[in-house]
Amino acid sequence: MTLLTASNITAAYGASQALFGVDLSIGAGEVLALMGRNGMGKSTTVKCICRMLPSGGTLTFDGSDLSRLPSHRAARLGLGLVPEGRRCFGNLTVHENLIAAARSGDWTFERVVDMFPRLGERRNQNASSLSGGEQQMLAIGRALMTNPKLLILDEATEGLAPIIRQEIWSVIRSLKAETGLAILVIDKSIKELRDVCDSATILERGRTVWTGKIADLTDDITTTYIGV
């Protein structure tokens, strides 16, 4: 069953158009890589899906039309965003960050700290006192606490130490294997994306230029659209 469909999505920042026709779809339980060089429209596409930026085209999620919804109503349909840059609430504790937007469901505080034990150890610390890796764990845990149907990870391993990056990838693999959660991943680590994703969509200058199974993503395609 298709969970999210984006068709011919266009968007602009003032007079500067950023998206010229993005198409992608994610099935229930599917892990999709959204790929492309920097500045090609990946994060803008996420903003459109989460209704943080007006867009043209068609956006449907779990049978509902997203295009006319404000962001808070789109989130309540089951969109869980881990934004680029983490954006934790620095003056709130770990526990407060996790429960701030929590919704009832399988994901509870106890389940999140079982996945990220360090968050349990630091539950009473302010988020601003955490390391970058710990803040990333907190951002993922916060999104999971909304009990989403689709988890969106926008550069979730960027700027982290290699050992923390591998821990985040291990969590993504566990989520795929154990929960059936649909996941949209933006990341530059092609090796890890090949390992965890089912399919991929590549953007070039605000347009979808390739989509298909991750197994069909050849070196020639990645060199053309992703390589430096």
Coordinates of C-alpha atoms in Angstrom, one line a residue:
M1 CA 0.0 0.0 0.0
T2 CA 1.3 3.4 -0.9
L3 CA 1.6 5.7 2.1
L4 CA 3.0 8.9 0.6
T5 CA 2.7 10.2 -2.9
A6 CA 4.3 13.4 -4.2
S7 CA 3.5 14.3 -7.8
N8 CA 4.9 17.2 -9.7
I9 CA 5.8 19.2 -6.6
T10 CA 6.9 22.8 -7.1
A11 CA 8.0 25.3 -4.5
A12 CA 9.8 28.6 -4.2
Y13 CA 11.5 30.9 -1.7
G14 CA 10.1 34.2 -2.7
A15 CA 11.0 34.9 -6.3
S16 CA 13.5 32.0 -6.4
Q17 CA 12.0 28.7 -7.5
A18 CA 13.5 25.7 -5.8
L19 CA 11.5 22.7 -7.0
F20 CA 10.4 22.3 -10.6
G21 CA 8.7 18.9 -10.5
V22 CA 9.5 16.4 -7.8
D23 CA 7.9 13.0 -7.9
L24 CA 8.3 10.3 -5.2
S25 CA 6.3 7.6 -3.4
I26 CA 6.8 5.6 -0.3
G27 CA 4.9 2.4 0.6
A28 CA 4.0 1.3 4.0
G29 CA 7.1 -0.2 5.7
E30 CA 9.4 1.0 2.9
V31 CA 12.7 2.8 3.4
L32 CA 13.3 5.3 0.7
A33 CA 16.6 7.2 0.1
L34 CA 16.2 10.8 -1.2
M35 CA 19.5 11.5 -2.9
G36 CA 21.3 14.3 -4.8
R37 CA 24.1 16.8 -4.5
N38 CA 23.8 19.7 -2.0
G39 CA 21.3 22.4 -3.1
M40 CA 19.3 20.1 -5.4
G41 CA 16.0 20.4 -3.4
K42 CA 16.1 17.5 -0.9
S43 CA 15.4 19.5 2.3
T44 CA 13.0 21.7 0.4
T45 CA 11.0 18.6 -0.6
V46 CA 10.9 17.6 3.1
K47 CA 9.6 21.0 4.0
C48 CA 6.9 20.7 1.4
I49 CA 5.9 17.2 2.7
C50 CA 5.7 18.5 6.3
R51 CA 3.8 21.6 5.1
M52 CA 6.5 24.0 6.3
L53 CA 6.6 25.5 2.8
P54 CA 3.8 26.1 0.3
S55 CA 3.9 24.0 -2.7
G56 CA 2.2 23.2 -6.0
G57 CA 1.4 19.7 -7.3
T58 CA -0.2 16.8 -5.5
L59 CA 0.7 15.5 -2.0
T60 CA -1.3 12.7 -0.4
F61 CA -0.5 10.8 2.8
D62 CA -2.3 7.8 4.0
G63 CA -5.3 8.7 1.9
S64 CA -5.4 12.4 3.0
D65 CA -4.6 15.5 0.9
L66 CA -1.7 17.2 2.5
S67 CA -1.6 20.2 0.3
R68 CA -4.0 22.4 2.2
L69 CA -3.0 21.4 5.7
P70 CA -0.9 23.4 8.2
S71 CA 2.2 21.7 9.5
H72 CA 0.7 20.7 12.9
R73 CA -2.2 19.0 11.2
A74 CA 0.1 17.2 8.8
A75 CA 2.2 16.0 11.8
R76 CA -0.9 14.6 13.5
L77 CA -1.6 12.4 10.4
G78 CA 1.6 10.6 11.2
L79 CA 4.6 12.5 9.9
G80 CA 7.6 12.4 12.2
L81 CA 10.5 14.7 11.3
V82 CA 14.1 14.5 12.5
P83 CA 15.2 17.9 11.1
E84 CA 18.6 18.8 9.7
G85 CA 20.5 20.4 12.6
R86 CA 18.6 18.4 15.3
R87 CA 16.8 21.5 16.7
C88 CA 16.4 20.1 20.2
F89 CA 14.9 22.5 22.8
G90 CA 18.1 23.4 24.6
N91 CA 16.5 24.8 27.7
L92 CA 14.4 21.7 28.3
T93 CA 15.6 18.4 29.8
V94 CA 16.0 15.2 27.8
H95 CA 12.7 13.9 29.3
E96 CA 10.9 17.2 28.6
N97 CA 12.1 17.1 25.0
L98 CA 10.8 13.6 24.5
I99 CA 7.4 14.1 26.0
A100 CA 6.8 17.6 24.5
A101 CA 5.0 16.3 21.4
A102 CA 4.4 12.7 22.5
R103 CA 1.3 10.9 21.3
S104 CA -0.1 7.7 22.6
G105 CA 1.1 4.5 20.9
D106 CA 3.8 1.9 21.0
W107 CA 6.7 4.4 21.3
T108 CA 7.0 5.5 24.9
F109 CA 9.8 7.1 26.9
E110 CA 10.8 3.7 28.2
R111 CA 11.0 2.3 24.7
V112 CA 13.1 5.2 23.4
V113 CA 15.6 5.0 26.3
D114 CA 15.8 1.3 25.7
M115 CA 16.9 2.1 22.2
F116 CA 19.2 5.0 23.3
P117 CA 20.3 4.1 26.9
R118 CA 22.4 7.4 27.1
L119 CA 19.1 9.4 26.9
G120 CA 17.9 7.5 30.0
E121 CA 21.2 8.3 31.8
R122 CA 20.8 12.0 30.9
R123 CA 17.0 12.3 31.3
N124 CA 17.3 15.3 33.7
Q125 CA 20.1 17.1 31.8
N126 CA 19.2 20.1 29.6
A127 CA 19.5 19.2 25.9
S128 CA 22.0 22.0 25.4
S129 CA 24.5 20.1 27.6
L130 CA 24.5 17.0 25.4
S131 CA 27.0 16.1 22.7
G132 CA 26.1 16.4 19.1
G133 CA 25.6 12.7 18.9
E134 CA 23.4 12.6 21.9
Q135 CA 21.3 15.5 20.6
Q136 CA 20.8 13.5 17.4
M137 CA 19.6 10.5 19.4
L138 CA 17.3 12.9 21.2
A139 CA 15.9 14.3 17.9
I140 CA 15.2 10.8 16.7
G141 CA 13.6 9.7 19.9
R142 CA 11.4 12.9 20.0
A143 CA 10.1 12.0 16.5
L144 CA 9.4 8.4 17.5
M145 CA 7.5 9.6 20.5
T146 CA 4.9 11.1 18.1
N147 CA 4.3 7.5 17.0
P148 CA 4.5 8.4 13.3
K149 CA 3.6 6.3 10.3
L150 CA 6.5 7.9 8.4
L151 CA 9.8 8.8 9.9
I152 CA 11.8 11.5 8.0
L153 CA 15.5 11.7 8.7
D154 CA 17.1 14.8 7.1
E155 CA 20.9 14.3 7.3
A156 CA 20.7 12.4 10.6
T157 CA 24.4 11.4 10.5
E158 CA 25.9 14.7 9.3
G159 CA 28.8 16.0 11.3
L160 CA 28.9 13.1 13.8
A161 CA 31.8 11.0 14.8
P162 CA 32.1 7.7 12.9
I163 CA 31.2 5.6 15.9
I164 CA 28.0 7.6 16.5
R165 CA 27.1 7.5 12.7
Q166 CA 27.3 3.7 12.8
E167 CA 25.1 3.7 15.9
I168 CA 22.5 5.8 14.1
W169 CA 22.6 3.5 11.1
S170 CA 22.2 0.5 13.4
V171 CA 19.1 2.1 14.8
I172 CA 17.7 2.7 11.4
R173 CA 18.3 -1.0 10.5
S174 CA 16.6 -2.0 13.7
L175 CA 13.6 0.2 13.0
K176 CA 13.2 -1.3 9.5
A177 CA 13.5 -4.9 10.7
E178 CA 11.5 -4.7 13.9
T179 CA 8.8 -2.1 13.4
G180 CA 7.6 -1.9 9.8
L181 CA 7.8 1.9 10.0
A182 CA 8.1 3.7 6.7
I183 CA 11.3 5.8 6.6
L184 CA 12.5 8.6 4.3
V185 CA 16.3 9.0 4.6
I186 CA 18.4 11.9 3.3
D187 CA 22.1 11.2 3.7
K188 CA 25.4 11.3 1.8
S189 CA 26.6 7.8 2.8
I190 CA 25.8 5.8 -0.3
K191 CA 27.2 2.6 1.2
E192 CA 24.9 2.7 4.2
L193 CA 21.9 3.8 2.1
R194 CA 22.4 0.7 -0.1
D195 CA 22.5 -1.4 3.0
V196 CA 19.3 -0.2 4.6
C197 CA 17.1 1.3 1.8
D198 CA 14.6 -0.5 -0.4
S199 CA 14.4 2.2 -3.1
A200 CA 15.8 5.6 -4.0
T201 CA 14.8 8.9 -5.6
I202 CA 17.4 11.2 -7.0
L203 CA 16.9 15.0 -7.4
E204 CA 18.8 17.2 -9.8
R205 CA 18.1 21.0 -9.7
G206 CA 14.7 20.6 -8.1
R207 CA 13.5 17.7 -10.4
T208 CA 13.3 14.0 -10.0
V209 CA 15.8 12.5 -12.4
W210 CA 15.9 8.9 -11.3
T211 CA 13.8 6.6 -9.1
G212 CA 13.9 2.9 -8.7
K213 CA 15.0 0.0 -6.5
I214 CA 18.2 0.6 -4.6
A215 CA 19.6 -2.6 -6.1
D216 CA 19.3 -0.9 -9.6
L217 CA 21.3 2.2 -8.5
T218 CA 24.4 1.7 -10.6
D219 CA 27.8 3.4 -10.1
D220 CA 27.2 5.3 -13.4
I221 CA 24.0 6.8 -12.0
T222 CA 25.6 7.8 -8.7
T223 CA 28.6 9.3 -10.5
T224 CA 26.3 11.3 -12.8
Y225 CA 24.0 12.7 -10.2
I226 CA 25.7 12.4 -6.8
G227 CA 29.4 12.4 -7.4
V228 CA 31.5 15.5 -7.0

